[in-house]
Amino acid sequence: MATLTAKATPIFRRLFPVEKHQKQEARSTNLSSPTWFAPMLVGSSERSQRTSAMQSVFLGILVAIPVFIYYKTIFENAYNFPYEDDFNSALSFIADYAFGKLTFGERLKLIFSQYNEHRIVFDRLVFLADYGLFGELNFSHLIIVGNVSLLLICVLFLKASFRQFSISQKLLYLLPAAYSLFLFQYWELSTWSMAALQNLYVIPFAMLSLYSLSKPSRNAFIVACGAAVLATFTSGNGMFTFFAGAALLVLTQSYRKLALWLAITAATIALYFWGYIRPPYHPDIADSLINHTGRAISYFFTLTGMLLGPGRQKLSMLFGALSLLVSVGLVGYLWYIKRIGEHLPLVGWLLFLYLTCLSLMATRSGMGIGQAATPRYGIVVVMLFATQSVLALETFRHRYLRLGVLAGYVAVALFVYLSAINQDNRRRIEDRTRNLKFSSAFYNANPANLYLHWANPAIANTIFTDARQKGIFQVPAITFEDLKSTPEPFDPAQLLPSHNVTVNAQPYETGDFLILYRVWAQINGSLARNTSIQVIARSATNCYAFTAQKHAWEDTDDHILNRKYTQPGFSCVLDKKDLKPGQYTLWICLRNGGEKVYQPMNIILTK
């Protein structure tokens, strides 16, 4: 046992090296001979290089697992169909820009025009690029481009953190960041094209600006200024890059740069608010902060602690408060020991993220504390945790303390990553894609049955029809043939009606297909989350079971935004060609664990 421990010591020292103030201890150990967890020989340069490569590959695989799962999900669900604000922010914008017979000045004004409380210039430039390259808008392209932003965040983490460490050590210490950044916490943004471009890209633009600002060169300062302006005109919270940057310049006593930075700040913010109109449906900021201070504070801590997921408000508030204490403690400790200058990018990133959370507290807490659980803010939440984990691991240099800190952050990241909430969020992405495919199939079966996902279907219909007529957008060739369920033989003797099942079904029939869309069913007034659903078609001589696709459970947003569906519901497409001739009565089967209940739906299907 003693021999094995001695052999394992070099790998431990490689991954958790001593720092400069421990040089004497470093000299007394063989740090020049890295080994694997149970090395056979020590001292061979060739073996050391091979072992180091194996370490890097192993840790690279661990880091790549959440990245691979995330992008696999994105590529599978990047569906080419507009959703929510895509209608007016993308389709309507391209129609006005390309067909509005505008002058150059009018087009420029359109690009910079206000959208809600933002000026989404970056979104619009990407829309124009996609339309210019392909002759039409393709929302699959926009979704993928939007999610490239996460790779830019990864590059910036690699550039700004653990700069004196080997690649294997960097990968090890970035494990908490990887398993938090690639959560599905912000699932609503992931496959929503305009929201991904706006809310995801503002993060790397702000990070790039603050990272460049920590560099001494003139070119780096130019990049910092340009990235800060771009962040501001990507999403409104991007302007906090300027405030965080000013703090960094004060810390470094770069007063000449600070003067120029403040001048650019003033010009950018003045341009941003030139002709600005506060959206009338937004809560009053003064009322939220002065008359409802307690609610605003609760909102802030709920938001910053939302890494743990919705439905745990008190726990989220405690986690948010603890996170703030840790962040302040880390920055304060670095200030006290005069090492804060070594970690300026990370400190700037944390400041930018907390300023964003404070702005959300001011502008959104009037909607209620529950609004803090909105997944579109999830990217800020995961970035807070990821950035704090990196700063903590850089701050604590004692080998065993750093190991403990790493273990703690990895444990939290893995707990959240493997949680049922994260898996449910992934299923929500898949469910949105399913709904959009149904919209395509309804349209392709009969354009009069257009079903669009936006708060105002009438306006969405007008924009959609106009975009189709002008060739701005083409509906994917998805039909109900692609969405149908495969029938399986079923024993009709099991069909004994229950008296505790309520079903609300309005079937739609077109050609050879019978469609049940967003049908809901309950057992004794509720439906367990893990209930599986089948539709049974029974005739005098034959009986078939069709698996129904259950929709995602309603979110906090459904209540806040008064969306249509108060039940998750299910959908199922039956193809008459798969049935033998006859008259079929449709039943529903609800299964929860080993318990099954059946209920006729009073729907007759004839072939």
XYZ file of C-alpha atoms in Angstrom:
607
model
C 0.000 0.000 0.000
C 2.823 2.384 0.831
C 4.449 1.657 -2.543
C 1.229 2.343 -4.429
C 0.781 5.628 -2.596
C 4.307 6.652 -3.440
C 3.722 5.843 -7.083
C 0.499 7.830 -7.143
C 2.119 10.910 -5.622
C 3.595 12.352 -8.852
C 0.261 12.406 -10.704
C -1.312 14.125 -7.715
C 1.451 16.719 -7.662
C 1.103 17.303 -11.411
C -2.604 18.027 -11.164
C -2.352 19.938 -7.897
C 1.039 21.679 -8.131
C 2.630 23.734 -5.426
C 2.845 27.484 -5.941
C 5.793 29.845 -5.862
C 5.690 30.309 -2.107
C 6.152 26.530 -1.748
C 9.277 26.222 -3.941
C 11.259 24.449 -1.256
C 8.657 21.723 -1.019
C 8.627 21.475 -4.788
C 12.369 20.844 -4.883
C 12.015 17.939 -2.494
C 9.564 16.119 -4.731
C 9.964 14.632 -8.173
C 7.697 16.982 -10.151
C 9.641 16.448 -13.337
C 8.483 12.846 -13.656
C 4.713 12.759 -14.207
C 3.099 9.354 -13.927
C -0.326 7.857 -14.395
C -2.378 6.633 -11.474
C -0.318 3.471 -11.103
C 2.924 3.976 -13.028
C 5.392 1.204 -13.599
C 8.447 3.385 -14.024
C 9.444 6.880 -13.006
C 11.981 9.068 -14.745
C 11.510 8.156 -18.375
C 10.998 11.293 -20.471
C 9.179 9.354 -23.178
C 6.912 7.674 -20.651
C 6.260 11.029 -18.972
C 5.155 12.563 -22.255
C 2.938 9.590 -23.015
C 1.398 9.702 -19.554
C 0.801 13.437 -19.807
C -0.938 12.905 -23.144
C -3.111 10.182 -21.602
C -4.075 12.530 -18.777
C -5.044 15.235 -21.237
C -7.091 12.824 -23.356
C -8.890 11.395 -20.321
C -9.726 14.802 -18.879
C -10.602 16.099 -22.344
C -13.176 13.318 -22.669
C -14.673 14.208 -19.280
C -14.975 17.858 -20.314
C -16.334 16.930 -23.755
C -19.193 14.750 -22.452
C -21.605 17.610 -21.583
C -20.482 19.546 -24.669
C -21.254 16.589 -26.939
C -24.647 15.913 -25.334
C -25.612 19.576 -25.561
C -24.697 20.032 -29.221
C -26.185 16.682 -30.194
C -29.459 17.879 -28.693
C -29.179 21.223 -30.494
C -28.461 19.703 -33.910
C -31.334 17.251 -33.513
C -33.777 20.004 -32.524
C -32.644 22.994 -34.605
C -35.890 23.057 -36.564
C -36.575 25.540 -39.338
C -39.788 27.157 -38.144
C -40.410 30.533 -36.445
C -41.233 30.605 -32.758
C -42.559 33.460 -30.605
C -40.545 36.657 -31.304
C -39.008 35.173 -34.463
C -42.061 36.437 -36.322
C -41.619 40.163 -35.831
C -37.911 40.323 -34.967
C -36.783 38.247 -37.962
C -39.484 37.704 -40.611
C -41.044 41.149 -40.330
C -37.622 42.818 -40.195
C -36.395 41.105 -43.387
C -39.667 41.962 -45.148
C -39.271 45.641 -44.260
C -35.549 45.732 -45.049
C -35.631 43.851 -48.359
C -39.029 44.886 -49.718
C -39.752 48.223 -48.045
C -37.970 50.323 -50.702
C -35.937 52.057 -48.016
C -33.005 54.389 -48.499
C -29.609 53.532 -47.028
C -30.270 55.813 -44.060
C -33.694 54.294 -43.448
C -32.241 50.793 -43.550
C -29.543 51.770 -41.073
C -32.183 53.283 -38.812
C -34.219 50.072 -39.079
C -31.220 47.965 -38.029
C -30.685 50.139 -34.936
C -34.384 50.548 -34.118
C -35.684 49.534 -30.702
C -37.141 46.067 -30.180
C -38.947 45.786 -26.837
C -36.373 47.368 -24.488
C -33.383 46.263 -26.586
C -31.595 47.238 -29.766
C -30.878 43.853 -31.318
C -28.412 45.010 -33.955
C -26.363 41.803 -33.841
C -29.468 39.648 -34.355
C -30.462 41.707 -37.368
C -27.021 41.541 -38.930
C -27.091 37.742 -38.629
C -30.609 37.674 -40.123
C -29.385 39.739 -43.070
C -26.323 37.533 -43.533
C -28.406 34.352 -43.597
C -30.946 35.890 -45.968
C -28.204 37.264 -48.214
C -26.324 33.955 -48.387
C -29.281 31.611 -48.888
C -32.018 33.811 -50.335
C -34.351 33.023 -47.425
C -34.289 32.843 -43.648
C -33.486 29.435 -42.234
C -34.112 29.217 -38.505
C -32.025 26.052 -38.207
C -28.988 28.058 -39.334
C -29.788 30.835 -36.879
C -30.140 28.409 -33.964
C -26.801 26.761 -34.699
C -25.053 30.113 -35.110
C -26.587 31.242 -31.824
C -25.182 28.259 -29.962
C -21.665 28.745 -31.337
C -21.488 31.478 -28.688
C -20.941 28.814 -26.032
C -17.768 27.667 -27.773
C -16.535 31.262 -27.720
C -17.178 31.309 -23.971
C -15.112 28.124 -23.626
C -12.222 29.680 -25.553
C -12.288 32.744 -23.314
C -12.261 30.595 -20.181
C -9.233 28.732 -21.519
C -7.459 31.977 -22.401
C -8.192 33.858 -19.197
C -7.798 31.189 -16.522
C -4.998 28.970 -15.198
C -2.534 30.563 -17.600
C 0.565 28.993 -16.016
C -0.908 25.498 -15.915
C -0.586 22.572 -18.307
C -3.498 21.613 -20.528
C -4.357 18.620 -18.334
C -4.501 20.833 -15.243
C -6.652 23.383 -17.077
C -9.088 20.691 -18.146
C -9.281 19.336 -14.608
C -10.028 22.716 -13.058
C -12.556 23.594 -15.760
C -14.704 20.524 -15.061
C -17.192 22.474 -12.882
C -17.473 25.157 -15.566
C -18.106 22.587 -18.309
C -20.820 20.712 -16.410
C -22.590 23.939 -15.461
C -22.210 25.902 -18.710
C -23.667 23.078 -20.814
C -26.686 22.502 -18.627
C -30.123 22.808 -20.213
C -30.899 25.488 -17.627
C -31.500 28.000 -20.430
C -33.335 25.513 -22.657
C -35.792 28.175 -23.834
C -32.962 30.032 -25.575
C -31.197 27.004 -27.009
C -33.515 26.367 -29.964
C -35.166 29.790 -30.193
C -33.165 31.531 -32.884
C -33.545 35.245 -32.106
C -33.280 34.675 -28.353
C -30.152 32.544 -28.733
C -28.462 35.205 -30.843
C -29.390 37.948 -28.389
C -29.119 36.400 -24.943
C -26.234 34.012 -25.558
C -23.915 36.209 -27.634
C -24.018 39.160 -25.242
C -22.062 36.984 -22.778
C -18.935 36.268 -24.911
C -18.936 39.824 -26.265
C -18.855 41.189 -22.713
C -16.261 38.594 -21.695
C -14.037 39.448 -24.665
C -14.244 43.142 -23.854
C -13.284 42.721 -20.195
C -10.581 40.169 -21.013
C -9.042 42.535 -23.576
C -9.327 45.438 -21.157
C -7.031 43.614 -18.735
C -4.306 43.579 -21.396
C -1.871 46.522 -21.591
C -1.641 46.924 -25.375
C -3.407 49.594 -27.426
C -4.854 47.016 -29.824
C -6.366 45.113 -26.898
C -8.030 48.323 -25.705
C -9.502 48.875 -29.179
C -10.898 45.321 -29.132
C -12.308 45.934 -25.638
C -14.118 49.074 -26.774
C -15.503 47.443 -29.913
C -16.702 44.349 -28.051
C -18.397 46.479 -25.377
C -20.285 48.467 -28.021
C -21.259 45.223 -29.767
C -22.451 43.714 -26.474
C -24.629 46.777 -25.847
C -26.248 46.500 -29.270
C -26.762 42.774 -28.875
C -28.809 42.932 -25.675
C -29.536 45.772 -23.284
C -27.555 44.280 -20.406
C -24.467 44.482 -22.614
C -24.057 48.112 -21.545
C -23.018 46.860 -18.103
C -19.781 45.830 -19.788
C -18.845 49.505 -19.675
C -19.525 49.762 -15.938
C -17.572 46.602 -15.150
C -14.769 47.788 -17.425
C -14.584 51.153 -15.662
C -14.094 49.335 -12.362
C -11.213 47.303 -13.841
C -9.521 50.437 -15.176
C -9.788 52.071 -11.754
C -8.226 48.983 -10.161
C -5.303 49.119 -12.583
C -5.063 52.917 -12.251
C -5.238 53.270 -16.050
C -6.722 56.738 -15.898
C -6.005 57.791 -19.487
C -7.757 54.710 -20.774
C -10.521 55.302 -18.246
C -11.185 58.790 -19.621
C -11.510 57.466 -23.184
C -13.541 54.487 -21.952
C -16.017 56.774 -20.178
C -16.338 58.947 -23.292
C -17.175 55.876 -25.399
C -19.543 54.726 -22.648
C -21.428 58.016 -22.708
C -21.658 58.051 -26.511
C -22.843 54.431 -26.693
C -25.480 54.785 -23.989
C -26.692 58.083 -25.478
C -27.114 56.389 -28.860
C -28.858 53.437 -27.215
C -31.436 55.622 -25.448
C -31.907 58.090 -28.310
C -35.613 57.935 -29.077
C -36.057 55.145 -26.530
C -39.622 54.297 -25.460
C -40.192 52.302 -22.288
C -42.444 49.322 -23.071
C -45.800 50.007 -21.356
C -46.201 46.412 -20.176
C -43.018 46.502 -18.071
C -43.367 47.064 -14.314
C -42.422 50.452 -12.907
C -38.828 50.304 -11.654
C -39.259 52.858 -8.857
C -42.343 51.068 -7.558
C -40.553 47.706 -7.623
C -37.478 48.952 -5.766
C -39.011 51.456 -3.320
C -42.487 50.161 -2.554
C -41.684 46.451 -2.848
C -38.084 46.295 -1.679
C -38.472 42.931 0.032
C -39.882 41.353 -3.097
C -37.051 42.819 -5.174
C -34.393 41.427 -2.823
C -36.081 38.021 -2.786
C -36.185 38.118 -6.581
C -32.453 38.855 -6.778
C -31.417 35.969 -4.536
C -33.911 33.594 -6.150
C -32.500 34.468 -9.566
C -28.840 34.119 -8.573
C -29.598 30.802 -6.874
C -31.696 29.384 -9.707
C -28.930 26.929 -10.621
C -30.816 24.491 -8.380
C -33.877 24.797 -10.606
C -37.450 26.098 -10.184
C -39.818 24.950 -7.466
C -37.271 25.384 -4.679
C -37.601 29.085 -3.925
C -36.273 29.090 -0.348
C -33.382 26.814 -1.250
C -32.624 28.938 -4.317
C -32.605 32.093 -2.200
C -30.194 30.525 0.284
C -27.960 29.307 -2.529
C -28.056 32.750 -4.151
C -27.132 34.460 -0.882
C -24.307 31.977 -0.296
C -23.070 32.488 -3.849
C -22.956 36.263 -3.363
C -21.069 35.885 -0.070
C -18.535 33.582 -1.732
C -18.055 35.964 -4.671
C -17.589 38.985 -2.405
C -15.296 36.959 -0.151
C -13.100 35.842 -3.043
C -12.745 39.350 -4.461
C -12.173 40.817 -1.002
C -9.516 38.235 -0.189
C -7.704 38.874 -3.475
C -7.818 42.604 -2.749
C -6.458 42.046 0.761
C -3.487 39.949 -0.387
C -2.887 42.297 -3.343
C -3.454 39.657 -6.015
C -6.630 41.033 -7.568
C -4.655 42.334 -10.557
C -3.830 38.737 -11.523
C -7.518 37.876 -11.943
C -9.029 40.967 -13.542
C -10.965 39.189 -16.336
C -12.736 36.861 -13.902
C -13.492 39.686 -11.475
C -14.857 41.769 -14.355
C -17.003 38.897 -15.595
C -18.511 38.359 -12.145
C -19.247 42.067 -11.825
C -20.934 42.148 -15.237
C -23.095 39.132 -14.356
C -24.172 40.536 -11.000
C -24.990 43.895 -12.590
C -27.171 42.002 -15.073
C -28.971 40.284 -12.182
C -29.500 43.629 -10.447
C -30.999 45.069 -13.631
C -33.372 42.107 -13.872
C -34.329 42.652 -10.243
C -35.188 46.275 -11.033
C -37.088 45.646 -14.263
C -38.688 42.238 -13.706
C -39.355 41.752 -9.982
C -42.660 43.584 -10.453
C -43.860 40.503 -12.341
C -43.442 38.415 -9.195
C -40.665 36.370 -7.647
C -41.659 33.340 -9.712
C -40.532 35.152 -12.866
C -36.929 34.675 -11.706
C -37.302 31.021 -12.704
C -37.743 31.951 -16.374
C -35.248 29.786 -18.302
C -34.216 32.635 -20.622
C -32.166 34.019 -17.699
C -30.514 30.651 -17.134
C -27.371 31.517 -19.095
C -26.580 34.276 -16.567
C -27.137 31.865 -13.682
C -24.839 29.138 -15.020
C -22.190 31.699 -15.948
C -22.204 33.008 -12.367
C -21.460 29.538 -11.037
C -18.891 28.693 -13.727
C -16.994 31.974 -13.332
C -17.031 31.776 -9.557
C -15.710 28.201 -9.628
C -12.752 29.228 -11.799
C -11.984 32.262 -9.626
C -12.130 30.167 -6.451
C -9.761 27.548 -7.873
C -7.338 30.268 -8.947
C -7.564 32.046 -5.594
C -6.728 29.109 -3.330
C -3.226 27.865 -4.082
C -2.693 25.419 -1.273
C -2.764 21.984 -2.855
C -5.212 20.300 -0.486
C -7.462 23.332 -0.139
C -7.661 23.618 -3.923
C -8.508 19.920 -4.129
C -11.335 20.413 -1.630
C -12.680 23.436 -3.501
C -12.571 21.502 -6.779
C -14.411 18.560 -5.224
C -17.117 20.875 -3.883
C -17.760 22.651 -7.170
C -17.657 19.407 -9.156
C -20.152 17.850 -6.732
C -22.615 20.737 -7.131
C -22.192 20.824 -10.920
C -22.720 17.070 -11.283
C -25.676 17.102 -8.888
C -27.438 19.720 -11.007
C -26.358 18.178 -14.314
C -27.689 14.723 -13.399
C -30.849 16.057 -11.742
C -34.324 15.289 -13.026
C -34.836 19.018 -13.647
C -31.998 19.137 -16.168
C -33.312 16.049 -17.950
C -36.814 17.542 -18.006
C -35.400 20.689 -19.594
C -33.836 18.602 -22.336
C -37.215 16.987 -22.979
C -38.750 20.462 -23.199
C -36.410 21.236 -26.078
C -37.526 18.055 -27.832
C -41.171 18.858 -27.138
C -40.886 22.328 -28.665
C -39.447 20.749 -31.810
C -42.346 18.307 -31.890
C -44.847 21.166 -31.639
C -43.163 23.072 -34.459
C -43.197 19.946 -36.622
C -46.923 19.645 -35.983
C -47.295 23.264 -37.128
C -45.503 22.394 -40.373
C -47.615 19.283 -40.895
C -50.881 21.159 -40.259
C -49.854 23.830 -42.773
C -48.717 21.347 -45.409
C -51.964 19.387 -45.051
C -54.103 22.520 -45.292
C -52.714 26.096 -45.147
C -56.019 27.214 -43.636
C -55.139 25.213 -40.516
C -52.064 27.274 -39.802
C -51.034 26.895 -36.161
C -48.390 29.352 -34.957
C -46.717 29.725 -31.578
C -46.923 33.362 -30.555
C -48.923 35.378 -28.049
C -50.869 37.091 -30.862
C -51.721 34.434 -33.500
C -53.515 36.935 -35.756
C -50.440 39.166 -36.140
C -48.205 36.096 -36.454
C -50.447 34.784 -39.240
C -50.195 38.083 -41.141
C -46.390 38.181 -40.830
C -46.061 34.501 -41.734
C -48.270 34.772 -44.819
C -46.418 37.868 -46.005
C -43.033 36.164 -45.539
C -44.218 33.108 -47.487
C -45.508 35.233 -50.362
C -42.226 37.156 -50.582
C -40.116 33.998 -50.439
C -38.463 34.996 -47.171
C -39.302 31.667 -45.539
C -40.178 28.185 -46.771
C -42.091 25.723 -44.591
C -40.248 22.392 -44.146
C -41.840 19.480 -45.995
C -42.934 17.692 -42.813
C -46.231 15.799 -43.117
C -48.319 13.706 -40.758
C -46.727 10.663 -42.384
C -43.514 11.692 -40.607
C -45.273 12.128 -37.256
C -47.535 9.094 -37.148
C -47.360 6.437 -34.446
C -46.771 2.800 -35.332
C -49.624 0.473 -34.282
C -49.005 -2.552 -32.089
C -51.462 -5.443 -31.549
C -53.440 -5.062 -28.324
C -55.626 -7.418 -26.297
C -59.146 -5.891 -26.259
C -60.037 -7.894 -23.140
C -58.073 -5.332 -21.102
C -60.388 -2.498 -22.121
C -62.486 -2.090 -18.999
C -63.650 1.518 -18.577
C -62.630 3.432 -15.496
C -64.844 6.065 -13.922
C -62.071 8.311 -12.611
C -60.588 9.410 -15.966
C -61.449 12.718 -17.645
C -60.493 13.261 -21.293
C -60.738 16.394 -23.425
C -60.135 15.425 -27.063
C -60.990 17.282 -30.276
C -59.661 15.165 -33.158
C -58.683 16.596 -36.516
C -59.061 14.419 -39.607
C -57.317 14.994 -42.922
C -56.970 12.440 -45.701
C -55.861 9.136 -44.206
C -54.844 10.643 -40.869
C -56.631 11.277 -37.607
C -54.739 13.709 -35.396
C -55.085 14.150 -31.666
C -53.152 17.309 -30.817
C -52.630 18.680 -27.315
C -55.312 16.385 -25.935
C -55.312 16.183 -22.167
C -56.425 13.533 -19.731
C -56.577 13.300 -15.946
C -56.999 10.641 -13.304
C -59.015 11.960 -10.366
C -58.318 15.520 -11.476
C -54.551 15.231 -11.950
C -51.909 13.418 -13.952
C -48.604 12.159 -12.576
C -45.493 13.346 -14.389
C -44.284 9.843 -15.219
C -47.591 8.686 -16.694
C -47.285 7.080 -20.123
C -50.160 7.316 -22.590
C -51.480 5.097 -25.369
C -54.370 5.529 -27.777
C -56.238 2.275 -28.410
C -58.218 1.708 -31.632
C -60.753 -1.125 -31.239
C -63.073 -2.626 -33.848
C -65.235 -5.719 -33.738
C -62.351 -7.863 -35.005
C -59.121 -5.920 -34.443
C -57.436 -3.879 -31.747
C -54.294 -1.723 -31.952
C -52.306 0.427 -29.543
C -50.598 3.666 -30.601
C -47.988 5.330 -28.420
C -48.847 8.966 -27.723
C -46.188 11.647 -27.384
C -46.550 13.399 -24.068
C -45.850 17.115 -24.078
C -43.561 18.836 -21.614
C -44.963 19.818 -18.261
C -46.071 23.400 -17.955
C -43.488 25.903 -16.756
C -43.640 28.900 -14.480
C -43.789 30.979 -17.663
C -47.087 29.368 -18.623
C -48.725 30.958 -15.594
C -46.973 34.330 -15.889
C -47.633 34.780 -19.608
C -51.142 33.248 -19.547
C -50.307 30.731 -22.236
C -53.058 28.597 -23.686
C -52.394 25.201 -22.161
C -53.051 24.518 -18.498
C -52.221 20.824 -18.975
C -49.148 19.320 -20.651
C -51.343 17.091 -22.782
C -50.333 14.603 -25.458
C -50.473 14.189 -29.215
C -50.875 11.197 -31.466
C -51.237 10.700 -35.230
C -53.100 7.627 -36.493
C -52.736 6.511 -40.109
C -55.833 4.715 -41.374
C -53.693 2.832 -43.880
C -52.140 0.953 -40.952
C -55.553 -0.393 -39.909
C -57.664 -3.165 -41.336
C -61.119 -2.127 -42.614
C -63.730 -1.547 -39.945
C -65.206 0.940 -37.525
C -62.934 1.687 -34.585
C -63.699 3.167 -31.198
C -60.810 5.080 -29.666
C -59.806 4.544 -26.058
C -57.108 6.087 -23.916
C -54.770 4.078 -21.716
C -52.949 5.839 -18.864
C -50.147 3.918 -17.204
C -48.326 4.950 -14.051
C -45.950 2.266 -12.837
C -47.860 -1.014 -12.750
C -51.280 0.640 -12.708
C -53.282 1.002 -15.923
C -56.624 2.708 -16.445
C -58.730 2.841 -19.602
C -61.428 5.188 -20.819
C -63.315 5.438 -24.139
C -62.926 8.845 -25.823
C -66.231 8.869 -27.762
C -64.315 9.123 -31.031
C -65.168 6.870 -33.977
C -62.644 6.184 -36.741
C -63.860 4.475 -39.894
C -61.753 2.874 -42.568
